[in-house]
Amino acid sequence: GENVEQHPSTLSVQEGDSAVIKCTYSDSASNYFPWYKQELGKGPQLIIDIRSNVGEKKDQRIAVTLNKTAKHFSLHITETQPEDSAVYFCAARKGNNNDMRFGAGTRLTVKP
Amino acid sequence: NAGVTQTPKFQVLKTGQSMTLQCAQDMNHNSMYWYRQDPGMGLRLIYYSASEGTTDKGEVPNGYNVSRLNKREFSLRLESAAPSQTSVYFCASNRTPYTEAFFGQGTRLTVV
């Protein structure tokens, strides 16, 4: 099955700096890569996703890049704000399969 | 619009007891999922239901059973709870495997 590794496990940045979280996946047939944000006591919420036919996608301060050859994808958050503090999860899904595998998560802390 | 509703929010069980976690969605989604979340391990898929009337095993199905009662409801049953099943359980749903998965608020289960 798919194996998703996520780094780093914790990340601390100053407000206004950029944050980058990286994930690698094992199955070259994976073709859908979402990123979820989880705030304390809540369920994860989708913030951005990318499909394998696209190399980069942006939504305001958030961007995701995908390198299919190297089998890795990254989340970039620019101009970080304290409200960006949360746990972020990457995930990968293969084909039309409902089995989506998640990374272990990154706890991002943005210091004011 | 409530989204995905899970009950109960908290539960303490003794080893060997049984219980059912309930999940309902009001978004007319086809697919529903049960995940468990443990520290440092991200979200792991227990079971999923691609459509009403079907269920399939995920990454960690042992010790669990599920029922897709109708399109709205997907329950998770622990027949004989074990301390290793202490975790936070999330139910999720989406319209298709390539669309946003919406998560419930989670059920924190402790088995003593």
mmCIF file of C-alpha atoms in Angstrom:
data_model
loop_
_atom_site.group_PDB
_atom_site.id
_atom_site.type_symbol
_atom_site.label_atom_id
_atom_site.label_comp_id
_atom_site.label_asym_id
_atom_site.label_seq_id
_atom_site.Cartn_x
_atom_site.Cartn_y
_atom_site.Cartn_z
ATOM 1 C CA GLY A 1 0.000 0.000 0.000
ATOM 2 C CA GLU A 2 0.892 3.671 -0.119
ATOM 3 C CA ASN A 3 3.346 5.037 2.449
ATOM 4 C CA VAL A 4 3.451 8.784 3.130
ATOM 5 C CA GLU A 5 6.287 10.373 5.099
ATOM 6 C CA GLN A 6 6.057 13.931 6.383
ATOM 7 C CA HIS A 7 8.757 16.295 7.661
ATOM 8 C CA PRO A 8 9.350 18.054 9.942
ATOM 9 C CA SER A 9 7.207 16.817 12.809
ATOM 10 C CA THR A 10 7.370 20.251 14.483
ATOM 11 C CA LEU A 11 8.082 23.667 13.004
ATOM 12 C CA SER A 12 8.332 27.007 14.758
ATOM 13 C CA VAL A 13 8.520 30.289 12.815
ATOM 14 C CA GLN A 14 8.244 33.989 13.540
ATOM 15 C CA GLU A 15 5.128 35.784 12.376
ATOM 16 C CA GLY A 16 5.649 36.997 8.825
ATOM 17 C CA ASP A 17 8.160 34.304 7.928
ATOM 18 C CA SER A 18 7.485 31.456 5.503
ATOM 19 C CA ALA A 19 6.879 27.839 6.488
ATOM 20 C CA VAL A 20 7.533 24.774 4.330
ATOM 21 C CA ILE A 21 6.349 21.229 5.043
ATOM 22 C CA LYS A 22 7.475 18.326 2.871
ATOM 23 C CA CYS A 23 5.987 14.918 2.121
ATOM 24 C CA THR A 24 7.135 11.935 0.129
ATOM 25 C CA TYR A 25 5.022 9.056 -1.152
ATOM 26 C CA SER A 26 5.919 5.574 -2.271
ATOM 27 C CA ASP A 27 3.360 4.592 -4.923
ATOM 28 C CA SER A 28 3.967 6.212 -8.305
ATOM 29 C CA ALA A 29 0.304 5.549 -9.189
ATOM 30 C CA SER A 30 -0.866 8.060 -6.552
ATOM 31 C CA ASN A 31 -2.490 11.014 -8.259
ATOM 32 C CA TYR A 32 -4.314 13.141 -5.677
ATOM 33 C CA PHE A 33 -2.533 15.002 -2.874
ATOM 34 C CA PRO A 34 -4.555 17.032 -0.361
ATOM 35 C CA TRP A 35 -3.343 19.033 2.635
ATOM 36 C CA TYR A 36 -5.407 19.289 5.797
ATOM 37 C CA LYS A 37 -5.197 21.676 8.754
ATOM 38 C CA GLN A 38 -6.297 20.507 12.181
ATOM 39 C CA GLU A 39 -6.918 22.971 14.997
ATOM 40 C CA LEU A 40 -7.045 21.865 18.602
ATOM 41 C CA GLY A 41 -10.130 19.809 19.403
ATOM 42 C CA LYS A 42 -11.419 19.829 15.834
ATOM 43 C CA GLY A 43 -11.444 17.528 12.852
ATOM 44 C CA PRO A 44 -9.035 18.111 9.942
ATOM 45 C CA GLN A 45 -10.113 20.607 7.291
ATOM 46 C CA LEU A 46 -8.931 20.729 3.677
ATOM 47 C CA ILE A 47 -6.829 23.793 2.868
ATOM 48 C CA ILE A 48 -5.499 22.955 -0.591
ATOM 49 C CA ASP A 49 -5.120 19.968 -2.900
ATOM 50 C CA ILE A 50 -3.295 19.113 -6.101
ATOM 51 C CA ARG A 51 -3.676 16.447 -8.768
ATOM 52 C CA SER A 52 -0.816 14.719 -10.512
ATOM 53 C CA ASN A 53 -1.350 16.539 -13.810
ATOM 54 C CA VAL A 54 -0.454 19.860 -12.138
ATOM 55 C CA GLY A 55 2.961 20.944 -10.816
ATOM 56 C CA GLU A 56 1.907 23.842 -8.588
ATOM 57 C CA LYS A 57 -1.234 25.369 -7.166
ATOM 58 C CA LYS A 58 -1.685 28.596 -5.182
ATOM 59 C CA ASP A 59 -4.440 29.971 -3.026
ATOM 60 C CA GLN A 60 -3.574 33.350 -1.494
ATOM 61 C CA ARG A 61 -0.783 32.695 1.062
ATOM 62 C CA ILE A 62 -0.792 28.931 0.556
ATOM 63 C CA ALA A 63 0.840 26.985 -2.269
ATOM 64 C CA VAL A 64 1.508 23.329 -2.977
ATOM 65 C CA THR A 65 4.172 21.988 -5.334
ATOM 66 C CA LEU A 66 4.394 18.455 -6.717
ATOM 67 C CA ASN A 67 7.425 16.653 -8.135
ATOM 68 C CA LYS A 68 6.135 13.392 -9.616
ATOM 69 C CA THR A 69 9.582 12.173 -10.637
ATOM 70 C CA ALA A 70 10.924 12.461 -7.105
ATOM 71 C CA LYS A 71 7.568 11.504 -5.588
ATOM 72 C CA HIS A 72 7.396 14.419 -3.204
ATOM 73 C CA PHE A 73 5.113 17.363 -2.616
ATOM 74 C CA SER A 74 5.369 20.392 -0.363
ATOM 75 C CA LEU A 75 3.142 22.927 1.366
ATOM 76 C CA HIS A 76 4.332 26.534 1.419
ATOM 77 C CA ILE A 77 2.761 29.139 3.684
ATOM 78 C CA THR A 78 3.958 32.718 3.214
ATOM 79 C CA GLU A 79 3.548 35.689 5.573
ATOM 80 C CA THR A 80 2.599 33.381 8.420
ATOM 81 C CA GLN A 81 0.149 34.590 11.064
ATOM 82 C CA PRO A 82 -0.519 33.285 14.596
ATOM 83 C CA GLU A 83 -3.816 31.802 13.379
ATOM 84 C CA ASP A 84 -1.813 29.530 11.060
ATOM 85 C CA SER A 85 -0.662 27.648 14.184
ATOM 86 C CA ALA A 86 -2.119 24.134 13.910
ATOM 87 C CA VAL A 87 -1.229 20.579 12.902
ATOM 88 C CA TYR A 88 -0.915 20.077 9.149
ATOM 89 C CA PHE A 89 -1.337 16.711 7.417
ATOM 90 C CA CYS A 90 -0.443 15.712 3.887
ATOM 91 C CA ALA A 91 -2.151 12.773 2.205
ATOM 92 C CA ALA A 92 -1.971 10.728 -0.988
ATOM 93 C CA ARG A 93 -4.613 8.780 -2.866
ATOM 94 C CA LYS A 94 -4.141 6.267 -5.670
ATOM 95 C CA GLY A 95 -6.408 6.262 -8.687
ATOM 96 C CA ASN A 96 -10.105 6.171 -7.975
ATOM 97 C CA ASN A 97 -9.395 4.426 -4.710
ATOM 98 C CA ASN A 98 -11.099 5.510 -1.504
ATOM 99 C CA ASP A 99 -8.058 4.467 0.527
ATOM 100 C CA MET A 100 -6.269 7.749 1.303
ATOM 101 C CA ARG A 101 -3.071 7.577 3.378
ATOM 102 C CA PHE A 102 -1.973 10.412 5.636
ATOM 103 C CA GLY A 103 1.405 11.605 6.816
ATOM 104 C CA ALA A 104 2.139 11.726 10.553
ATOM 105 C CA GLY A 105 1.513 15.480 10.754
ATOM 106 C CA THR A 106 3.501 18.675 11.378
ATOM 107 C CA ARG A 107 2.787 20.887 14.361
ATOM 108 C CA LEU A 108 3.330 24.464 13.164
ATOM 109 C CA THR A 109 3.733 27.228 15.738
ATOM 110 C CA VAL A 110 3.794 30.845 14.580
ATOM 111 C CA LYS A 111 5.259 33.121 17.236
ATOM 112 C CA PRO A 112 3.955 36.703 17.337
ATOM 113 C CA ASN B 1 -26.095 22.494 7.527
ATOM 114 C CA ALA B 2 -24.469 20.310 10.204
ATOM 115 C CA GLY B 3 -21.937 18.510 7.940
ATOM 116 C CA VAL B 4 -20.585 15.372 9.632
ATOM 117 C CA THR B 5 -21.903 14.621 13.114
ATOM 118 C CA GLN B 6 -20.303 12.054 15.415
ATOM 119 C CA THR B 7 -21.609 10.719 18.703
ATOM 120 C CA PRO B 8 -20.498 10.424 21.420
ATOM 121 C CA LYS B 9 -17.721 13.023 21.792
ATOM 122 C CA PHE B 10 -16.079 11.217 24.722
ATOM 123 C CA GLN B 11 -16.284 7.646 25.996
ATOM 124 C CA VAL B 12 -14.498 5.540 28.574
ATOM 125 C CA LEU B 13 -14.795 1.750 28.257
ATOM 126 C CA LYS B 14 -13.515 -1.129 30.279
ATOM 127 C CA THR B 15 -11.495 -3.807 28.507
ATOM 128 C CA GLY B 16 -13.857 -6.296 26.901
ATOM 129 C CA GLN B 17 -16.848 -3.966 26.677
ATOM 130 C CA SER B 18 -18.496 -3.227 23.362
ATOM 131 C CA MET B 19 -19.766 0.006 21.877
ATOM 132 C CA THR B 20 -20.841 1.617 18.627
ATOM 133 C CA LEU B 21 -19.669 4.987 17.375
ATOM 134 C CA GLN B 22 -22.273 6.756 15.298
ATOM 135 C CA CYS B 23 -21.684 9.017 12.301
ATOM 136 C CA ALA B 24 -24.155 10.861 10.092
ATOM 137 C CA GLN B 25 -23.656 13.296 7.210
ATOM 138 C CA ASP B 26 -26.236 15.579 5.632
ATOM 139 C CA MET B 27 -24.331 16.456 2.429
ATOM 140 C CA ASN B 28 -25.639 13.570 0.298
ATOM 141 C CA HIS B 29 -22.098 12.197 0.009
ATOM 142 C CA ASN B 30 -21.491 8.774 -1.488
ATOM 143 C CA SER B 31 -18.343 7.828 0.424
ATOM 144 C CA MET B 32 -17.828 7.624 4.174
ATOM 145 C CA TYR B 33 -14.767 6.738 6.234
ATOM 146 C CA TRP B 34 -13.604 5.913 9.741
ATOM 147 C CA TYR B 35 -10.096 6.959 10.821
ATOM 148 C CA ARG B 36 -8.215 6.693 14.072
ATOM 149 C CA GLN B 37 -5.687 9.289 15.154
ATOM 150 C CA ASP B 38 -2.824 8.434 17.467
ATOM 151 C CA PRO B 39 0.063 10.710 18.524
ATOM 152 C CA GLY B 40 2.869 10.724 15.964
ATOM 153 C CA MET B 41 0.985 8.440 13.565
ATOM 154 C CA GLY B 42 -1.349 10.744 11.734
ATOM 155 C CA LEU B 43 -4.725 9.447 10.597
ATOM 156 C CA ARG B 44 -5.048 5.775 9.776
ATOM 157 C CA LEU B 45 -7.978 4.427 7.794
ATOM 158 C CA ILE B 46 -9.976 1.718 9.579
ATOM 159 C CA TYR B 47 -12.841 1.084 7.146
ATOM 160 C CA TYR B 48 -14.544 2.928 4.353
ATOM 161 C CA SER B 49 -17.763 2.733 2.399
ATOM 162 C CA ALA B 50 -17.528 3.841 -1.227
ATOM 163 C CA SER B 51 -21.301 3.858 -1.594
ATOM 164 C CA GLU B 52 -24.444 2.768 0.205
ATOM 165 C CA GLY B 53 -24.399 -0.998 0.674
ATOM 166 C CA THR B 54 -20.618 -1.468 0.380
ATOM 167 C CA THR B 55 -17.827 -1.490 2.949
ATOM 168 C CA ASP B 56 -14.102 -2.210 2.642
ATOM 169 C CA LYS B 57 -11.171 -2.634 4.974
ATOM 170 C CA GLY B 58 -8.590 0.094 5.290
ATOM 171 C CA GLU B 59 -5.140 0.062 6.832
ATOM 172 C CA VAL B 60 -6.061 -1.029 10.399
ATOM 173 C CA PRO B 61 -9.393 -2.928 10.408
ATOM 174 C CA ASN B 62 -8.658 -5.573 13.052
ATOM 175 C CA GLY B 63 -10.941 -5.363 16.091
ATOM 176 C CA TYR B 64 -13.566 -3.250 14.327
ATOM 177 C CA ASN B 65 -16.741 -3.748 12.320
ATOM 178 C CA VAL B 66 -18.783 -1.236 10.362
ATOM 179 C CA SER B 67 -22.286 -0.822 9.021
ATOM 180 C CA ARG B 68 -23.409 1.537 6.275
ATOM 181 C CA LEU B 69 -26.975 1.794 7.489
ATOM 182 C CA ASN B 70 -28.114 4.084 4.675
ATOM 183 C CA LYS B 71 -26.554 6.865 2.605
ATOM 184 C CA ARG B 72 -26.387 9.196 5.626
ATOM 185 C CA GLU B 73 -25.115 6.914 8.374
ATOM 186 C CA PHE B 74 -21.948 4.884 8.889
ATOM 187 C CA SER B 75 -21.323 3.261 12.272
ATOM 188 C CA LEU B 76 -18.162 1.761 13.769
ATOM 189 C CA ARG B 77 -18.433 -1.056 16.308
ATOM 190 C CA LEU B 78 -15.885 -2.312 18.795
ATOM 191 C CA GLU B 79 -17.017 -5.785 19.846
ATOM 192 C CA SER B 80 -14.483 -6.328 22.648
ATOM 193 C CA ALA B 81 -12.543 -3.159 23.432
ATOM 194 C CA ALA B 82 -8.809 -3.353 24.137
ATOM 195 C CA PRO B 83 -6.452 -0.692 25.577
ATOM 196 C CA SER B 84 -4.736 -0.548 22.146
ATOM 197 C CA GLN B 85 -7.974 0.915 20.793
ATOM 198 C CA THR B 86 -7.594 4.018 22.944
ATOM 199 C CA SER B 87 -7.545 6.758 20.333
ATOM 200 C CA VAL B 88 -9.409 9.653 18.769
ATOM 201 C CA TYR B 89 -11.801 8.423 16.075
ATOM 202 C CA PHE B 90 -12.858 10.557 13.136
ATOM 203 C CA CYS B 91 -15.626 9.966 10.672
ATOM 204 C CA ALA B 92 -15.379 11.637 7.247
ATOM 205 C CA SER B 93 -17.340 11.797 4.011
ATOM 206 C CA ASN B 94 -16.937 13.029 0.466
ATOM 207 C CA ARG B 95 -18.861 13.017 -2.767
ATOM 208 C CA THR B 96 -16.084 11.287 -4.750
ATOM 209 C CA PRO B 97 -12.504 10.155 -3.902
ATOM 210 C CA TYR B 98 -11.167 13.305 -5.620
ATOM 211 C CA THR B 99 -13.238 15.839 -3.731
ATOM 212 C CA GLU B 100 -12.815 17.368 -0.313
ATOM 213 C CA ALA B 101 -13.315 15.015 2.605
ATOM 214 C CA PHE B 102 -15.275 16.608 5.449
ATOM 215 C CA PHE B 103 -14.450 15.396 8.944
ATOM 216 C CA GLY B 104 -16.520 15.205 12.091
ATOM 217 C CA GLN B 105 -15.365 16.638 15.418
ATOM 218 C CA GLY B 106 -13.994 13.318 16.626
ATOM 219 C CA THR B 107 -14.711 10.842 19.433
ATOM 220 C CA ARG B 108 -12.091 10.510 22.152
ATOM 221 C CA LEU B 109 -12.204 6.888 23.327
ATOM 222 C CA THR B 110 -10.291 5.593 26.326
ATOM 223 C CA VAL B 111 -10.180 1.864 27.104
ATOM 224 C CA VAL B 112 -9.030 1.042 30.633
#
